[in-house]
Coordinates of C-alpha atoms in Angstrom, one line a residue:
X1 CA 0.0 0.0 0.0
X2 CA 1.1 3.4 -0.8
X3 CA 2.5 5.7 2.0
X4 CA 1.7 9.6 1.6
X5 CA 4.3 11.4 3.3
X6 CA 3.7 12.9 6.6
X7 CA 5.1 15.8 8.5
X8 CA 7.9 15.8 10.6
X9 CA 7.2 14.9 14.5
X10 CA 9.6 15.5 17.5
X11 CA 11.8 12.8 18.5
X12 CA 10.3 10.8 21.2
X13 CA 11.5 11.3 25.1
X14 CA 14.1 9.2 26.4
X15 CA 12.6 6.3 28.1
X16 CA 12.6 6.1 32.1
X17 CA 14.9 3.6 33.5
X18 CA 11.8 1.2 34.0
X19 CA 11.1 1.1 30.9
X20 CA 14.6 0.3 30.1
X21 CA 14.8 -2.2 32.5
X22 CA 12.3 -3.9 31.0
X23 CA 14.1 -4.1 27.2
X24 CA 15.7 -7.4 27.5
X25 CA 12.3 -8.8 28.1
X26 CA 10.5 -11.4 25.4
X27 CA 7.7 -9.6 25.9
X28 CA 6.5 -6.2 25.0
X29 CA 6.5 -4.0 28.0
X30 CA 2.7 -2.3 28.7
X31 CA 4.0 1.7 28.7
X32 CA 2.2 4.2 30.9
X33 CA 3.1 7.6 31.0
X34 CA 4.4 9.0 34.3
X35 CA 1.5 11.6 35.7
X36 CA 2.6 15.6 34.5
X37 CA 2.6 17.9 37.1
X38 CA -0.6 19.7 37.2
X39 CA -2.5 17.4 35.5
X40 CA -5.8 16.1 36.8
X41 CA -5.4 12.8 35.0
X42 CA -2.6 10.4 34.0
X43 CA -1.2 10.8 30.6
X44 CA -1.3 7.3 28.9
X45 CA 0.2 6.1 25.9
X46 CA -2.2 5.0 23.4
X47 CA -4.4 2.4 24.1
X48 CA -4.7 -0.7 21.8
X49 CA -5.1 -4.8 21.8
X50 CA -2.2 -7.0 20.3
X51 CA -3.7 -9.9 19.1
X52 CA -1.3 -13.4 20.9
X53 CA -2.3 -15.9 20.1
X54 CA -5.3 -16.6 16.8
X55 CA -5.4 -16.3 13.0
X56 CA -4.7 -12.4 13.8
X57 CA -1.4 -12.8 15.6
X58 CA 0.7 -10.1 15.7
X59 CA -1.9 -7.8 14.4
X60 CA -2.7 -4.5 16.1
X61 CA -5.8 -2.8 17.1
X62 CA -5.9 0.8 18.0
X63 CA -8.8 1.9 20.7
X64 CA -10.4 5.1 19.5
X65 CA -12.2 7.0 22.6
X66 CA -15.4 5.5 22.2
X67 CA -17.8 2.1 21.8
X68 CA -14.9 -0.5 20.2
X69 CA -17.1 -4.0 19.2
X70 CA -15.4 -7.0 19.4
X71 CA -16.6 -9.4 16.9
X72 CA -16.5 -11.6 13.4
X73 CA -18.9 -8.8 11.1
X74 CA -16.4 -7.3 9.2
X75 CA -18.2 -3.9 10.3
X76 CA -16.8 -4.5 13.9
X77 CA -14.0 -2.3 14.8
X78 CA -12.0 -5.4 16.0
X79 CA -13.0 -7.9 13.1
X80 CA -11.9 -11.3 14.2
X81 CA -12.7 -14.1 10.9
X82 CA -13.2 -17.1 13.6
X83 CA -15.9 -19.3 13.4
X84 CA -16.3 -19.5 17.4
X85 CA -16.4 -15.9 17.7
X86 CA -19.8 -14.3 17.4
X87 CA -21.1 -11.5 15.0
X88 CA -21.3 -9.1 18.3
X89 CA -19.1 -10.6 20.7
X90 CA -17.7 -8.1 23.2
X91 CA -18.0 -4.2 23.4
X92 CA -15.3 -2.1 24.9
X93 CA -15.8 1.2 26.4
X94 CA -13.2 3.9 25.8
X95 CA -13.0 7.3 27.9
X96 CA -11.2 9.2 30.4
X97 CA -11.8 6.5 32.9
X98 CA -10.7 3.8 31.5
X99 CA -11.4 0.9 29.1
X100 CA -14.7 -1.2 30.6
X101 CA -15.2 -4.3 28.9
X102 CA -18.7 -6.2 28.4
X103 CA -19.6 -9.8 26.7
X104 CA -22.5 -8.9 24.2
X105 CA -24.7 -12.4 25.2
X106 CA -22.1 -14.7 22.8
X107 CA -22.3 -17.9 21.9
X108 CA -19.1 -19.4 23.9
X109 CA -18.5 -16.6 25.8
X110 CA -15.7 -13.8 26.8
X111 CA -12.7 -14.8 28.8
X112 CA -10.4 -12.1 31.0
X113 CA -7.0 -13.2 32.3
X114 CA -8.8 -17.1 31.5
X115 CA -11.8 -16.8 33.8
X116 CA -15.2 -16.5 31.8
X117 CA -16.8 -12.9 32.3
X118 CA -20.0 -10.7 31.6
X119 CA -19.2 -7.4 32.9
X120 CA -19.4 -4.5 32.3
X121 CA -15.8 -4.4 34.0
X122 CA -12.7 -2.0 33.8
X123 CA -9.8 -3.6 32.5
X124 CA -6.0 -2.7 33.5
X125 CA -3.0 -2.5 31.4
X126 CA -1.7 -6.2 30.5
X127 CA -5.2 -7.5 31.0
X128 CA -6.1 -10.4 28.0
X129 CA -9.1 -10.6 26.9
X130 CA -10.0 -14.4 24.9
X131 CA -12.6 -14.3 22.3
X132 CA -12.7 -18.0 20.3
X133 CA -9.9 -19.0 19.3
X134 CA -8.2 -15.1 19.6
X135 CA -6.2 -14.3 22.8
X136 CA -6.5 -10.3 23.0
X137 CA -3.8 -8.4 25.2
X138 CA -4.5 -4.4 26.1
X139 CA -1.0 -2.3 26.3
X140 CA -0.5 1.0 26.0
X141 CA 1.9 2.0 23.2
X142 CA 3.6 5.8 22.8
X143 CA 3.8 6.2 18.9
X144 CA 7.2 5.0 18.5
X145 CA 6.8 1.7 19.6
X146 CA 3.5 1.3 17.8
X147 CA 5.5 2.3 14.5
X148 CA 7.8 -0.2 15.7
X149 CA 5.3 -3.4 15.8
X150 CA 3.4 -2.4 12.4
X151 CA 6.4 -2.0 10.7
X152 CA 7.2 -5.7 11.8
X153 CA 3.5 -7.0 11.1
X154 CA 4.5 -5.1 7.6
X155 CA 7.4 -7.1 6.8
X156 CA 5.7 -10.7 8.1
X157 CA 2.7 -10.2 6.1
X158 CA 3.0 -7.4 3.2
X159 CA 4.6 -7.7 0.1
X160 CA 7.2 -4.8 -0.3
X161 CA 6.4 -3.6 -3.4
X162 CA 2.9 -3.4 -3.9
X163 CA 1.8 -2.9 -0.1
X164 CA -0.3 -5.8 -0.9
X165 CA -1.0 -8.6 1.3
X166 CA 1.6 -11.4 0.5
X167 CA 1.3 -14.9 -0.3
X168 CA 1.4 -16.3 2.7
X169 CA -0.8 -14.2 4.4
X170 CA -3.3 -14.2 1.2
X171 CA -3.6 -18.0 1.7
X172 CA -4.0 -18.1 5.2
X173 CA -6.8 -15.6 4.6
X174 CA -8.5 -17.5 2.0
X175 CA -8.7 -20.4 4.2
X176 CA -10.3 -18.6 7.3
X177 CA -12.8 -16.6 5.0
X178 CA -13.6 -20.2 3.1
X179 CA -14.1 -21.5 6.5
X180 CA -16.6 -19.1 7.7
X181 CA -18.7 -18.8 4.6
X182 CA -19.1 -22.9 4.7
X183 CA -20.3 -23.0 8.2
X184 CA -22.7 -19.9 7.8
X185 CA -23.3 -20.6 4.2
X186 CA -22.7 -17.1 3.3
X187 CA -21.3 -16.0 -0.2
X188 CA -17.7 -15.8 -0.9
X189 CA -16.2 -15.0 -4.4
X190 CA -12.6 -14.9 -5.2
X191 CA -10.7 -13.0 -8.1
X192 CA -7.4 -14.3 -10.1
X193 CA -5.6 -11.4 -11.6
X194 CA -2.7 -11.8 -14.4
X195 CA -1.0 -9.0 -16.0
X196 CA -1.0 -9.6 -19.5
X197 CA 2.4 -9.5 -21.6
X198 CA 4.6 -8.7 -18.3
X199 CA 7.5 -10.5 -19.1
X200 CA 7.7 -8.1 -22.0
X201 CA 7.8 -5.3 -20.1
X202 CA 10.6 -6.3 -18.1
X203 CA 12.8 -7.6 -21.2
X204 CA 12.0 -4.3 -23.3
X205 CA 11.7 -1.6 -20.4
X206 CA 14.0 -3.5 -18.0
X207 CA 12.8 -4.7 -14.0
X208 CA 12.8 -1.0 -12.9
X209 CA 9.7 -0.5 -15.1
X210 CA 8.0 -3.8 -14.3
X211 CA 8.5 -3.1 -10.6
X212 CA 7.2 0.3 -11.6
X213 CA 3.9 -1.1 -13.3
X214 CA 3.1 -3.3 -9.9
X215 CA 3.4 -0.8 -7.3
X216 CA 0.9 1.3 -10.2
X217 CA -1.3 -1.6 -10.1
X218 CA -1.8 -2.3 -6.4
X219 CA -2.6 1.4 -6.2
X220 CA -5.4 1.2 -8.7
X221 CA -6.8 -2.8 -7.2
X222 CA -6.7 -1.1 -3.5
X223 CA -9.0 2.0 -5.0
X224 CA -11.5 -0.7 -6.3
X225 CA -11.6 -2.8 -2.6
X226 CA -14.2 -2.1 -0.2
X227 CA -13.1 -2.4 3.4
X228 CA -14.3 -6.1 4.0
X229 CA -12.0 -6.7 0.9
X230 CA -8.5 -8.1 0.8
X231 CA -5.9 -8.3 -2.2
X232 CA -2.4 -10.0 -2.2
X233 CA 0.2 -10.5 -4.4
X234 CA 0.3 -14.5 -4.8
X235 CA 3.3 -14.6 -7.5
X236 CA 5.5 -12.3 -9.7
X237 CA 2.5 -10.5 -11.6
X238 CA -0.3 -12.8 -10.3
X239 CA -3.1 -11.4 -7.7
X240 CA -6.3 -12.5 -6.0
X241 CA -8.6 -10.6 -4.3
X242 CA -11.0 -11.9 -1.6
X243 CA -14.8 -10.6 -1.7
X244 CA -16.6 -11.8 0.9
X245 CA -20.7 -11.9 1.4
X246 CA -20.4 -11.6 -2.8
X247 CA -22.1 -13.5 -5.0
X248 CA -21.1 -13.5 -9.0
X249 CA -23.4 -10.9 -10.0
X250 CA -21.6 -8.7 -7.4
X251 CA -18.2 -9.8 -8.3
X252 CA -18.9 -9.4 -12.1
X253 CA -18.3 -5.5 -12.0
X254 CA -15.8 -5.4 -9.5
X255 CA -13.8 -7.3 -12.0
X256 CA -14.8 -4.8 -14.4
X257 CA -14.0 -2.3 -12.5
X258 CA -10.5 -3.2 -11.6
X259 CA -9.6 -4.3 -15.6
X260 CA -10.8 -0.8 -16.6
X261 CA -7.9 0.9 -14.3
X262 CA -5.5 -0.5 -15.5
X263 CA -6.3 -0.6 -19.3
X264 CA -7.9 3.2 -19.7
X265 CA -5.0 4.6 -18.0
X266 CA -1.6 4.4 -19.1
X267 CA 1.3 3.9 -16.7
X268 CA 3.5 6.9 -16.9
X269 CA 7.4 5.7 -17.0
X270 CA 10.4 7.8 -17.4
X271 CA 10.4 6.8 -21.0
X272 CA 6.6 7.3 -21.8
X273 CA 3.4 6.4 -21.7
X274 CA 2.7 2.8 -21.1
X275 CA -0.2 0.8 -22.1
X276 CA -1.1 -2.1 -19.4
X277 CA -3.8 -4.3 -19.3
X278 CA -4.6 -7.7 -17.1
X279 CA -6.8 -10.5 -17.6
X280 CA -9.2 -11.9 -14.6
X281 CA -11.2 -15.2 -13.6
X282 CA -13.7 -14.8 -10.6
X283 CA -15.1 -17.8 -9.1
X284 CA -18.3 -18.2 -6.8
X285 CA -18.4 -20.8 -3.5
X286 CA -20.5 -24.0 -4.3
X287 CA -21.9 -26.2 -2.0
X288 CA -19.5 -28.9 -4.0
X289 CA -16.8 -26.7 -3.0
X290 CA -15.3 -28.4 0.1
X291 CA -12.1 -27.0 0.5
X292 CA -10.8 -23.4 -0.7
X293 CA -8.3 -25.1 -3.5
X294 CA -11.3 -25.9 -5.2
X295 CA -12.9 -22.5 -5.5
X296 CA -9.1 -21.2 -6.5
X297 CA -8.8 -23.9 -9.3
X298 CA -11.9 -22.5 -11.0
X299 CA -11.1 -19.2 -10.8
X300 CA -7.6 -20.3 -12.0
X301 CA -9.3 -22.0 -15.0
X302 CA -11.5 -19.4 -15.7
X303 CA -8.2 -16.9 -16.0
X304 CA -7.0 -19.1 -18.6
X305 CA -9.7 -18.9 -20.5
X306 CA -9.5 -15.1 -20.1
X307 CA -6.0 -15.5 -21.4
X308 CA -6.4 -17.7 -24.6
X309 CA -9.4 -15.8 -25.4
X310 CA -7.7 -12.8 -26.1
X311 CA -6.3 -11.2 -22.5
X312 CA -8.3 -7.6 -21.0
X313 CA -11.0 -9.8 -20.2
X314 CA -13.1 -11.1 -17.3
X315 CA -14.2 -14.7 -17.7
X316 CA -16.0 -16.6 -14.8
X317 CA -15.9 -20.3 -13.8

């Protein structure tokens, strides 16, 4: 994904010699700003979960002042794609008091620090909330250290150039998305992307300019995503993107859609204009369907047949 530039910050305050003592530690130290004199309140870093253990290890979730809902909709401001996690699991309250934490009548229930709850109750700093199969640990993070664990989620699970998930985490996310749309027999439809004629571009405009035309073409495929949505990069000029709760009549034109900008829109190299297109095979879950490889190997085939029928099509299994 693209990075805009942003402007330049102060450098960050020494730490305390806590917070150094704690730097040889396995684990990530839980910050809290010392109180400033003056101040009715502490100050605190900024609040968010670190998902440890789950399909969304590693993966951090800020905690905007507010109502934060824990839960598998992709609406939820902690989305959680687990099939023992319930649409609405758990709500978190955000304000100047605290964080108060409440289960939302689940299914299987909310766990804190391993003991089944209800609430409402206010949570401390290191507390771990389990939801399913998702263990859920609140810290409080000053802005360089929360630049400091995305940019290592980044490197585990993006692709460098594009800013694209890569392929490892694209698969694992096509499994857990499979998953829940067979147990809740919900639509899922999946999109194989090929860039037509790319090997040409590298061997007449050299690797400079192929690596050019990517990053050009993530931009464009993240402009066509909703925010349920994911896209990754699954081999040198080969993409699939993810559409959950999509049938093929919905898929159809996002397909469309994503041919159209890259074909009516040029990529602009140092030498000139370049003219790109890509051919795309989209694939709807069946009930025959009983493992994800099966819905990919249709909309594989039906990229081929995008391919020998021509290329800057959209063919569909």
């Amino acid at each position: 994904m693209s990075r805009k530039g942003t402007s330049k910050k102060p450098s960050p305050a020494a730490p305390s010699p806590e917070q150094l003592s704690l730097a040889g530690t396995t684990e990530m130290p839980t910050v809290v700003r010392p109180k400033a004199v003056g101040d009715g309140l502490p100050v605190l870093a900024e609040w968010a979960l670190v998902a440890y253990a789950g399909a969304a290890l590693g993966r951090l979730f800020p905690l905007a002042p507010g109502e934060v809902v824990i839960g598998r909709s992709p609406d939820c401001a902690v989305s959680l794609l687990d099939g023992e996690v319930s649409r609405a699991h758990a709500r978190l309250r955000v304000s100047e008091r605290g964080i108060e934490a409440q289960d939302l009548g689940s299914t299987n229930g909310t766990l804190l620090n391993g003991e089944l709850f209800e609430g409402p109750v206010l949570l401390k700093a290191g507390d771990r909330i389990g939801v399913g199969g998702h263990v859920l640990k609140l810290v409080a993070m000053d802005p360089l250290e929360r630049a400091f664990h995305e940019t290592l989620l980044d490197l585990s699970t993006k692709d460098p150039l594009t800013g694209l998930a890569n392929r490892g985490a694209t698969l694992s996310e096509v499994q857990n998305r499979f998953g829940l749309s067979l147990r809740y027999n919900r639509p899922l439809s999946v999109v194989i992307c090929d860039l037509d004629f790319f090997k040409q571009v590298n061997d007449t405009h050299g690797h400079g300019a192929g690596d050019l035309v990517l990053r050009v073409f993530g931009e464009r495929l993240l402009n066509c995503l909703r925010e349920a949505d994911l896209a990754g990069r699954i081999g040198g000029e080969e993409f699939l993107v993810l559409l959950p709760e999509t049938d093929l009549s919905g898929a159809r034109p996002f397909a469309e859609r994503l041919r159209k900008a890259i074909a009516t829109q040029p990529v602009t190299l140092p030498s000139g204009p370049l003219e790109v297109t890509c051919s795309l095979g989209i694939a709807e879950r069946k009930v025959s369907d009983l493992e994800a490889g099966q819905l990919l190997a249709r909309a594989d085939a039906a990229l081929y047949r995008a391919k020998r029928s021509g290329r800057n099509r959209v063919c569909e299994d």
